[in-house]
mmCIF file of C-alpha atoms in Angstrom:
data_model
loop_
_atom_site.group_PDB
_atom_site.id
_atom_site.type_symbol
_atom_site.label_atom_id
_atom_site.label_comp_id
_atom_site.label_asym_id
_atom_site.label_seq_id
_atom_site.Cartn_x
_atom_site.Cartn_y
_atom_site.Cartn_z
ATOM 1 C CA ILE B 1046 -44.622 63.026 -205.664
ATOM 2 C CA GLY B 1047 -41.264 65.823 -205.342
ATOM 3 C CA THR B 1048 -38.232 62.944 -204.413
ATOM 4 C CA GLN B 1049 -35.714 66.179 -202.963
ATOM 5 C CA VAL B 1050 -36.067 69.475 -200.720
ATOM 6 C CA SER B 1051 -35.005 72.518 -202.554
ATOM 7 C CA TYR B 1052 -33.425 75.836 -201.105
ATOM 8 C CA ASN B 1053 -32.194 79.110 -201.777
ATOM 9 C CA ASP B 1054 -32.318 77.147 -205.291
ATOM 10 C CA LYS B 1055 -29.665 74.535 -204.257
ATOM 11 C CA THR B 1056 -30.745 70.068 -203.483
ATOM 12 C CA ILE B 1057 -30.898 69.304 -200.393
ATOM 13 C CA ILE B 1058 -29.286 65.966 -200.037
ATOM 14 C CA LEU B 1059 -31.275 63.422 -197.905
ATOM 15 C CA GLU B 1060 -30.149 59.548 -197.059
ATOM 16 C CA ASN B 1061 -31.468 59.323 -194.525
ATOM 17 C CA ASN B 1062 -33.047 55.776 -196.055
ATOM 18 C CA VAL B 1063 -30.928 53.595 -198.039
ATOM 19 C CA PHE B 1064 -33.598 50.805 -200.369
ATOM 20 C CA ASN B 1065 -32.776 48.120 -202.461
ATOM 21 C CA ILE B 1066 -35.991 47.976 -205.079
ATOM 22 C CA ASN B 1067 -34.650 44.503 -206.693
ATOM 23 C CA SER B 1068 -34.156 43.623 -204.148
ATOM 24 C CA PHE B 1069 -38.425 42.773 -203.160
ATOM 25 C CA LEU B 1070 -38.332 42.080 -207.264
ATOM 26 C CA GLN B 1071 -36.151 39.115 -207.144
ATOM 27 C CA SER B 1072 -37.853 38.082 -204.097
ATOM 28 C CA GLU B 1073 -40.865 35.269 -203.420
ATOM 29 C CA ASN B 1074 -42.404 38.194 -201.093
ATOM 30 C CA GLN B 1075 -45.562 39.034 -203.139
ATOM 31 C CA ALA B 1076 -46.031 42.303 -201.332
ATOM 32 C CA LEU B 1077 -44.068 45.046 -200.060
ATOM 33 C CA VAL B 1078 -45.423 47.435 -197.515
ATOM 34 C CA VAL B 1079 -43.425 50.835 -197.157
ATOM 35 C CA ASP B 1080 -44.240 52.524 -193.903
ATOM 36 C CA GLY B 1081 -43.699 55.448 -192.276
ATOM 37 C CA GLU B 1082 -45.172 59.153 -191.160
ATOM 38 C CA ALA B 1083 -47.419 61.071 -192.636
ATOM 39 C CA GLY B 1084 -44.448 63.291 -194.914
ATOM 40 C CA ALA B 1085 -41.878 60.710 -193.575
ATOM 41 C CA GLY B 1086 -41.499 60.613 -198.017
ATOM 42 C CA LYS B 1087 -42.468 57.572 -198.606
ATOM 43 C CA SER B 1088 -44.100 57.939 -202.226
ATOM 44 C CA ALA B 1089 -41.255 59.981 -203.049
ATOM 45 C CA LEU B 1090 -38.997 57.239 -202.343
ATOM 46 C CA ILE B 1091 -40.465 54.654 -204.271
ATOM 47 C CA LYS B 1092 -40.475 56.823 -206.353
ATOM 48 C CA LYS B 1093 -37.327 57.204 -207.092
ATOM 49 C CA SER B 1094 -36.398 52.932 -206.542
ATOM 50 C CA MET B 1095 -38.667 53.493 -209.911
ATOM 51 C CA ALA B 1096 -35.783 54.249 -211.689
ATOM 52 C CA SER B 1097 -33.457 51.769 -211.054
ATOM 53 C CA ILE B 1098 -35.906 49.223 -212.755
ATOM 54 C CA GLY B 1099 -35.506 47.392 -215.559
ATOM 55 C CA GLN B 1100 -36.987 48.269 -218.828
ATOM 56 C CA ASP B 1101 -39.551 44.994 -219.440
ATOM 57 C CA THR B 1102 -41.638 45.756 -216.781
ATOM 58 C CA VAL B 1103 -44.892 47.427 -216.209
ATOM 59 C CA ILE B 1104 -45.715 49.204 -212.866
ATOM 60 C CA LEU B 1105 -48.966 50.536 -212.480
ATOM 61 C CA ALA B 1106 -50.302 53.261 -209.188
ATOM 62 C CA PHE B 1107 -52.821 54.120 -208.241
ATOM 63 C CA ARG B 1108 -54.104 55.609 -205.574
ATOM 64 C CA CYS B 1109 -56.083 53.868 -202.212
ATOM 65 C CA THR B 1110 -59.566 55.935 -203.304
ATOM 66 C CA ASP B 1111 -59.298 55.073 -207.235
ATOM 67 C CA MET B 1112 -59.832 52.034 -206.597
ATOM 68 C CA ASP B 1113 -63.465 53.247 -204.287
ATOM 69 C CA VAL B 1114 -66.458 52.413 -206.570
ATOM 70 C CA SER B 1115 -69.572 50.460 -206.465
ATOM 71 C CA ASP B 1116 -67.634 47.268 -208.823
ATOM 72 C CA GLU B 1117 -64.716 46.239 -210.157
ATOM 73 C CA ARG B 1118 -65.843 46.241 -213.600
ATOM 74 C CA ASN B 1119 -65.362 50.366 -213.723
ATOM 75 C CA PHE B 1120 -62.570 50.193 -212.082
ATOM 76 C CA LEU B 1121 -60.113 51.296 -215.353
ATOM 77 C CA MET B 1122 -63.295 53.250 -216.821
ATOM 78 C CA THR B 1123 -61.876 56.576 -215.872
ATOM 79 C CA TYR B 1124 -59.368 56.359 -218.541
ATOM 80 C CA GLY B 1125 -61.433 54.188 -221.274
ATOM 81 C CA THR B 1126 -63.754 50.931 -221.742
ATOM 82 C CA LEU B 1127 -61.460 50.026 -219.904
ATOM 83 C CA ILE B 1128 -62.197 45.853 -218.282
ATOM 84 C CA ILE B 1129 -59.725 44.935 -215.526
ATOM 85 C CA ASP B 1130 -59.859 41.309 -216.238
ATOM 86 C CA GLU B 1131 -58.495 41.567 -220.509
ATOM 87 C CA VAL B 1132 -55.513 44.681 -218.759
ATOM 88 C CA LEU B 1133 -53.552 41.858 -216.529
ATOM 89 C CA LYS B 1134 -53.970 39.014 -220.084
ATOM 90 C CA VAL B 1135 -52.075 41.772 -222.034
ATOM 91 C CA TYR B 1136 -49.246 41.814 -219.490
ATOM 92 C CA GLU B 1137 -49.112 38.697 -218.226
ATOM 93 C CA GLU B 1138 -46.213 37.006 -219.635
ATOM 94 C CA THR B 1139 -43.928 40.719 -218.475
ATOM 95 C CA GLU B 1140 -41.155 39.888 -217.013
ATOM 96 C CA ASN B 1141 -41.711 42.135 -213.796
ATOM 97 C CA ARG B 1142 -45.862 43.016 -213.640
ATOM 98 C CA ILE B 1143 -46.103 46.040 -210.220
ATOM 99 C CA LEU B 1144 -49.024 47.156 -208.761
ATOM 100 C CA TYR B 1145 -48.455 50.286 -206.337
ATOM 101 C CA ILE B 1146 -51.259 52.085 -204.349
ATOM 102 C CA ASP B 1147 -50.429 54.566 -202.528
ATOM 103 C CA ALA B 1148 -52.595 55.781 -198.768
ATOM 104 C CA VAL B 1149 -53.714 52.692 -198.184
ATOM 105 C CA GLU B 1150 -55.040 54.108 -195.171
ATOM 106 C CA LYS B 1151 -56.900 55.785 -196.822
ATOM 107 C CA TYR B 1152 -58.872 51.516 -196.982
ATOM 108 C CA PHE B 1153 -60.937 52.217 -193.608
ATOM 109 C CA VAL B 1154 -62.419 54.836 -194.937
ATOM 110 C CA LEU B 1155 -63.930 54.129 -197.368
ATOM 111 C CA GLU B 1156 -67.432 53.217 -198.905
ATOM 112 C CA ASN B 1157 -66.744 50.403 -201.171
ATOM 113 C CA GLN B 1158 -63.372 48.398 -198.914
ATOM 114 C CA GLN B 1159 -64.881 45.446 -200.875
ATOM 115 C CA THR B 1160 -64.271 46.155 -203.980
ATOM 116 C CA PHE B 1161 -60.967 47.264 -202.984
ATOM 117 C CA GLU B 1162 -60.006 44.009 -201.599
ATOM 118 C CA ASP B 1163 -61.801 41.998 -204.440
ATOM 119 C CA LEU B 1164 -58.906 44.250 -206.966
ATOM 120 C CA LEU B 1165 -56.010 43.515 -204.337
ATOM 121 C CA GLN B 1166 -56.552 39.693 -204.957
ATOM 122 C CA MET B 1167 -56.847 40.340 -208.164
ATOM 123 C CA PHE B 1168 -53.453 41.699 -208.784
ATOM 124 C CA ILE B 1169 -52.196 38.947 -206.183
ATOM 125 C CA SER B 1170 -53.946 35.956 -208.080
ATOM 126 C CA ALA B 1171 -52.646 36.281 -211.248
ATOM 127 C CA GLY B 1172 -48.873 37.230 -209.755
ATOM 128 C CA TRP B 1173 -47.934 40.996 -209.773
ATOM 129 C CA LYS B 1174 -45.531 42.398 -207.365
ATOM 130 C CA ILE B 1175 -47.783 44.702 -205.119
ATOM 131 C CA ILE B 1176 -46.410 47.578 -203.368
ATOM 132 C CA LEU B 1177 -47.883 49.238 -200.840
ATOM 133 C CA THR B 1178 -47.848 52.933 -199.362
ATOM 134 C CA ILE B 1179 -50.171 53.039 -195.845
ATOM 135 C CA ARG B 1180 -49.120 54.730 -192.161
ATOM 136 C CA THR B 1181 -47.609 53.577 -189.845
ATOM 137 C CA ALA B 1182 -50.508 53.396 -187.201
ATOM 138 C CA TYR B 1183 -52.201 51.520 -189.868
ATOM 139 C CA LYS B 1184 -49.936 49.103 -190.769
ATOM 140 C CA ASP B 1185 -50.342 45.674 -188.068
ATOM 141 C CA SER B 1186 -54.417 46.249 -189.356
ATOM 142 C CA PHE B 1187 -54.277 46.910 -192.914
ATOM 143 C CA HIS B 1188 -51.552 43.357 -192.692
ATOM 144 C CA ASN B 1189 -54.483 41.306 -189.982
ATOM 145 C CA LEU B 1190 -57.098 41.726 -192.816
ATOM 146 C CA LEU B 1191 -55.699 42.022 -195.978
ATOM 147 C CA LEU B 1192 -51.963 40.471 -196.417
ATOM 148 C CA ASN B 1193 -52.448 37.451 -193.600
ATOM 149 C CA GLU B 1194 -51.932 34.540 -197.037
ATOM 150 C CA VAL B 1195 -49.502 36.696 -198.884
ATOM 151 C CA CYS B 1196 -45.158 36.698 -198.305
ATOM 152 C CA VAL B 1197 -45.046 40.361 -197.167
ATOM 153 C CA GLN B 1198 -41.725 42.234 -196.484
ATOM 154 C CA SER B 1199 -41.808 45.378 -194.693
ATOM 155 C CA TYR B 1200 -39.607 48.302 -195.270
ATOM 156 C CA HIS B 1201 -39.507 51.821 -192.487
ATOM 157 C CA VAL B 1202 -38.802 55.250 -193.417
ATOM 158 C CA ASN B 1203 -36.918 56.697 -191.142
ATOM 159 C CA LEU B 1204 -37.622 60.175 -189.989
ATOM 160 C CA ILE B 1205 -34.685 62.237 -190.770
ATOM 161 C CA SER B 1206 -32.208 62.731 -187.161
ATOM 162 C CA LYS B 1207 -31.969 65.182 -185.606
ATOM 163 C CA ASP B 1208 -28.568 65.925 -185.591
ATOM 164 C CA LEU B 1209 -29.336 65.953 -189.853
ATOM 165 C CA LEU B 1210 -31.839 68.697 -189.033
ATOM 166 C CA TYR B 1211 -29.145 70.920 -187.789
ATOM 167 C CA GLU B 1212 -26.154 69.973 -190.067
ATOM 168 C CA LEU B 1213 -27.925 70.602 -192.810
ATOM 169 C CA SER B 1214 -29.194 73.787 -191.302
ATOM 170 C CA ILE B 1215 -25.305 75.216 -190.900
ATOM 171 C CA THR B 1216 -23.775 73.476 -194.064
ATOM 172 C CA HIS B 1217 -27.521 75.815 -195.481
ATOM 173 C CA GLY B 1218 -27.076 78.834 -193.194
ATOM 174 C CA PHE B 1219 -31.163 78.857 -191.811
ATOM 175 C CA VAL B 1220 -31.700 79.196 -188.487
ATOM 176 C CA LEU B 1221 -34.459 75.706 -186.705
ATOM 177 C CA PRO B 1222 -37.769 76.980 -183.865
ATOM 178 C CA SER B 1223 -35.956 76.160 -180.261
ATOM 179 C CA ASP B 1224 -40.052 74.581 -180.347
ATOM 180 C CA LYS B 1225 -39.285 70.227 -179.650
ATOM 181 C CA LYS B 1226 -42.470 70.173 -181.797
ATOM 182 C CA LEU B 1227 -41.922 71.459 -183.541
ATOM 183 C CA ILE B 1228 -38.270 70.302 -184.172
ATOM 184 C CA ASP B 1229 -40.165 66.591 -184.578
ATOM 185 C CA MET B 1230 -42.673 67.899 -187.522
ATOM 186 C CA LEU B 1231 -39.324 68.751 -188.925
ATOM 187 C CA ARG B 1232 -37.298 65.947 -189.744
ATOM 188 C CA ALA B 1233 -40.649 64.311 -192.272
ATOM 189 C CA PRO B 1234 -39.172 66.231 -195.901
ATOM 190 C CA PHE B 1235 -42.604 67.177 -196.662
ATOM 191 C CA TYR B 1236 -42.877 68.884 -193.075
ATOM 192 C CA LEU B 1237 -39.317 70.703 -193.702
ATOM 193 C CA GLY B 1238 -39.566 71.467 -197.414
ATOM 194 C CA LEU B 1239 -42.709 73.908 -196.864
ATOM 195 C CA TYR B 1240 -40.589 75.360 -194.208
ATOM 196 C CA LEU B 1241 -37.830 75.798 -196.792
ATOM 197 C CA THR B 1242 -39.966 77.638 -198.893
ATOM 198 C CA LEU B 1243 -41.063 80.093 -196.100
ATOM 199 C CA ASP B 1244 -40.085 83.794 -195.683
ATOM 200 C CA ASN B 1245 -36.984 85.010 -193.695
ATOM 201 C CA ILE B 1246 -35.644 81.823 -192.315
ATOM 202 C CA GLU B 1247 -32.390 83.119 -191.683
ATOM 203 C CA ASP B 1248 -33.606 84.934 -189.367
ATOM 204 C CA VAL B 1249 -32.915 85.005 -185.262
ATOM 205 C CA GLY B 1250 -36.396 85.494 -184.393
ATOM 206 C CA LEU B 1251 -37.616 82.331 -186.674
ATOM 207 C CA SER B 1252 -36.328 80.519 -182.861
ATOM 208 C CA ALA B 1253 -39.136 81.189 -181.161
ATOM 209 C CA LEU B 1254 -41.685 79.944 -183.616
ATOM 210 C CA ASN B 1255 -43.739 76.729 -182.994
ATOM 211 C CA ARG B 1256 -46.584 74.618 -184.260
ATOM 212 C CA GLU B 1257 -49.513 76.780 -183.672
ATOM 213 C CA ALA B 1258 -47.887 79.543 -185.649
ATOM 214 C CA PHE B 1259 -45.427 77.005 -188.173
ATOM 215 C CA GLU B 1260 -49.210 75.945 -189.975
ATOM 216 C CA GLU B 1261 -50.068 79.625 -189.703
ATOM 217 C CA LYS B 1262 -47.518 81.460 -191.669
ATOM 218 C CA ILE B 1263 -47.565 78.267 -194.057
ATOM 219 C CA TRP B 1264 -51.929 79.339 -194.450
ATOM 220 C CA ASP B 1265 -50.515 82.825 -195.147
ATOM 221 C CA GLU B 1266 -47.405 82.141 -197.757
ATOM 222 C CA ILE B 1267 -48.423 78.691 -199.344
ATOM 223 C CA ILE B 1268 -52.452 78.727 -199.502
ATOM 224 C CA ARG B 1269 -52.895 82.011 -199.299
ATOM 225 C CA ASN B 1270 -49.470 83.038 -200.829
ATOM 226 C CA ASN B 1271 -50.310 86.893 -199.296
ATOM 227 C CA LYS B 1272 -47.771 88.431 -202.044
ATOM 228 C CA ARG B 1273 -49.605 88.282 -205.028
ATOM 229 C CA ARG B 1274 -52.765 90.586 -203.834
ATOM 230 C CA LYS B 1275 -53.632 90.986 -206.953
ATOM 231 C CA ASN B 1276 -57.676 91.489 -208.098
ATOM 232 C CA ASN B 1277 -57.529 89.886 -203.462
ATOM 233 C CA LEU B 1278 -56.365 86.337 -205.345
ATOM 234 C CA PRO B 1279 -55.123 85.836 -201.710
ATOM 235 C CA THR B 1280 -58.959 86.013 -200.000
ATOM 236 C CA ARG B 1281 -59.700 84.054 -202.998
ATOM 237 C CA ARG B 1282 -57.757 81.432 -203.018
ATOM 238 C CA GLU B 1283 -58.620 80.642 -198.855
ATOM 239 C CA ASP B 1284 -61.669 80.965 -200.105
ATOM 240 C CA THR B 1285 -61.824 77.981 -202.390
ATOM 241 C CA LEU B 1286 -59.567 76.272 -201.239
ATOM 242 C CA VAL B 1287 -62.448 75.809 -197.900
ATOM 243 C CA PHE B 1288 -64.724 75.358 -200.656
ATOM 244 C CA ILE B 1289 -63.941 72.847 -202.390
ATOM 245 C CA THR B 1290 -62.605 70.799 -199.051
ATOM 246 C CA LYS B 1291 -66.148 71.248 -197.322
ATOM 247 C CA GLU B 1292 -67.112 69.661 -200.774
ATOM 248 C CA MET B 1293 -64.807 66.935 -200.492
ATOM 249 C CA LEU B 1294 -66.068 66.953 -196.530
ATOM 250 C CA LYS B 1295 -69.592 67.018 -197.411
ATOM 251 C CA ASN B 1296 -69.509 64.515 -199.889
ATOM 252 C CA GLU B 1297 -66.831 62.030 -197.495
ATOM 253 C CA SER B 1298 -64.911 61.699 -201.298
ATOM 254 C CA TYR B 1299 -61.858 62.536 -201.548
ATOM 255 C CA SER B 1300 -62.671 64.500 -204.802
ATOM 256 C CA TYR B 1301 -63.730 67.095 -206.238
ATOM 257 C CA MET B 1302 -65.315 67.495 -209.317
ATOM 258 C CA ILE B 1303 -64.757 70.544 -212.036
ATOM 259 C CA LYS B 1304 -68.271 72.239 -211.788
ATOM 260 C CA SER B 1305 -68.349 75.653 -214.740
ATOM 261 C CA GLY B 1306 -68.668 78.024 -212.029
ATOM 262 C CA ASP B 1307 -65.918 77.090 -209.971
ATOM 263 C CA ASP B 1308 -63.291 80.301 -209.656
ATOM 264 C CA HIS B 1309 -60.630 79.008 -211.882
ATOM 265 C CA ASP B 1310 -57.935 81.114 -211.552
ATOM 266 C CA ALA B 1311 -57.819 80.951 -207.827
ATOM 267 C CA LEU B 1312 -58.323 76.961 -208.325
ATOM 268 C CA PHE B 1313 -55.294 77.522 -211.402
ATOM 269 C CA GLU B 1314 -53.055 79.208 -208.660
ATOM 270 C CA LEU B 1315 -53.659 76.207 -205.699
ATOM 271 C CA GLU B 1316 -52.303 73.638 -208.760
ATOM 272 C CA GLN B 1317 -48.879 75.620 -209.496
ATOM 273 C CA THR B 1318 -47.828 75.616 -205.940
ATOM 274 C CA GLY B 1319 -49.398 71.547 -205.582
ATOM 275 C CA VAL B 1320 -51.424 72.713 -203.531
ATOM 276 C CA ILE B 1321 -54.480 70.257 -205.006
ATOM 277 C CA ILE B 1322 -53.737 68.666 -208.743
ATOM 278 C CA GLN B 1323 -55.913 67.696 -211.221
ATOM 279 C CA SER B 1324 -56.750 64.098 -212.600
ATOM 280 C CA GLU B 1325 -56.093 63.335 -215.786
ATOM 281 C CA ASP B 1326 -59.649 64.074 -217.758
ATOM 282 C CA ALA B 1327 -59.498 66.741 -216.493
ATOM 283 C CA LYS B 1328 -62.616 66.554 -214.078
ATOM 284 C CA THR B 1329 -61.424 66.723 -210.134
ATOM 285 C CA TYR B 1330 -59.032 68.336 -208.244
ATOM 286 C CA TYR B 1331 -57.256 66.619 -205.298
ATOM 287 C CA HIS B 1332 -55.562 67.730 -203.190
ATOM 288 C CA GLY B 1333 -51.930 67.890 -203.154
ATOM 289 C CA HIS B 1334 -50.418 65.895 -200.791
ATOM 290 C CA ASP B 1335 -52.309 64.763 -197.159
ATOM 291 C CA VAL B 1336 -50.686 67.081 -195.445
ATOM 292 C CA PHE B 1337 -52.373 69.555 -197.521
ATOM 293 C CA GLU B 1338 -55.945 68.106 -196.324
ATOM 294 C CA GLU B 1339 -55.067 67.740 -192.797
ATOM 295 C CA LEU B 1340 -53.699 71.501 -192.710
ATOM 296 C CA VAL B 1341 -57.627 72.725 -194.392
ATOM 297 C CA VAL B 1342 -59.989 70.470 -192.444
ATOM 298 C CA ASN B 1343 -57.620 71.614 -189.089
ATOM 299 C CA HIS B 1344 -58.206 74.964 -190.453
ATOM 300 C CA ILE B 1345 -61.944 74.675 -191.310
ATOM 301 C CA PHE B 1346 -62.401 73.174 -187.263
ATOM 302 C CA THR B 1347 -60.406 75.628 -186.080
ATOM 303 C CA GLU B 1348 -61.800 78.526 -187.415
ATOM 304 C CA GLN B 1349 -65.401 77.424 -187.314
ATOM 305 C CA TYR B 1350 -65.100 76.374 -183.065
ATOM 306 C CA LYS B 1351 -63.708 79.798 -182.623
#
C-alpha cells in the first residue's frame, strides 16, 4: 500500500485528511469504518496511522476476500496449521488488539458471506478493535447488515480539493487537463499518482486529455510499458494480464492461481510496476489495486464490444 505520491523524485505532501487513530483506540467504540471513493487513500491513511500506535499492540490485517472460505477453521490455513480460536487466545492479554479488514465492500460478492460474518463476530466478541475500509456507496448497507449492534466510529476520507490540485501543478510544474471529469478523477491520490508517472505531463498539449485518453495512456505506459519492447514484452504483459483477469472473472475469484506454464517474465514485469501482487505463499496473484482491477475489466469489455 503506497502512502505517498511522487513526481520527479520528489514527494508531494497531500495533507488532506487529519486523523488520530489513538482517539479511536482509547474510545468506547469497537469498530472504525473508514469510507471514501476509489483511490482516495483509505488504506494509505490506515497504514500511516498504524505507525503511531504503541508497542503493546497486535495488528492482524486481511483483505475482505481472505475471509471468503467455506468454514472459519480454514481461514488461517494459508499461514500454517492455525486455528482462529487458538490465535485469539494467544493474544487475549495484549492491551491493544486490532483487526484491520481492507475493502469490505467486496463482502457483497463473497461466495461465503456467512463465514465472513462469523469471523467478524468472533473478533468482536473477543474484544478486538475492528478497523474497516469501504467505498462510500456501500457504507450504509454494510453497517445496517453487520454492525447494527456495535458502537461504530466513522471517518470519511476526503479527496484532494481542486484548489490544492492546481496549487500542486504550479509548484511542481506539471500540466493539468481541462476536462472536468478527469480533474475530479485526479483528486483521488491513486489516480494522481498514476497521472504523474505518465510521459510529458509538462506539455501544454496534455490539457486536452479526457478520461478515455487518460485510461489509454495508463494502458500503454503502465500496463503495456511500450518503452520496453525487448522480446515483445508490451504485448506479453497485456495478454498475460487480460488472461489472468479473465480467469478470475470466470472463476468468480479475486486471485489467480499461478501455473508452471504461465509467462513468468511478463508476470514479473507487471509485479515490478505494482499492477499485480503475489501472495506470501507464492501461489497466487492479486490485482495491485481496485483501480487496476477495474481498468483491466473495463478494457476487456470494451474490446469485446468493439
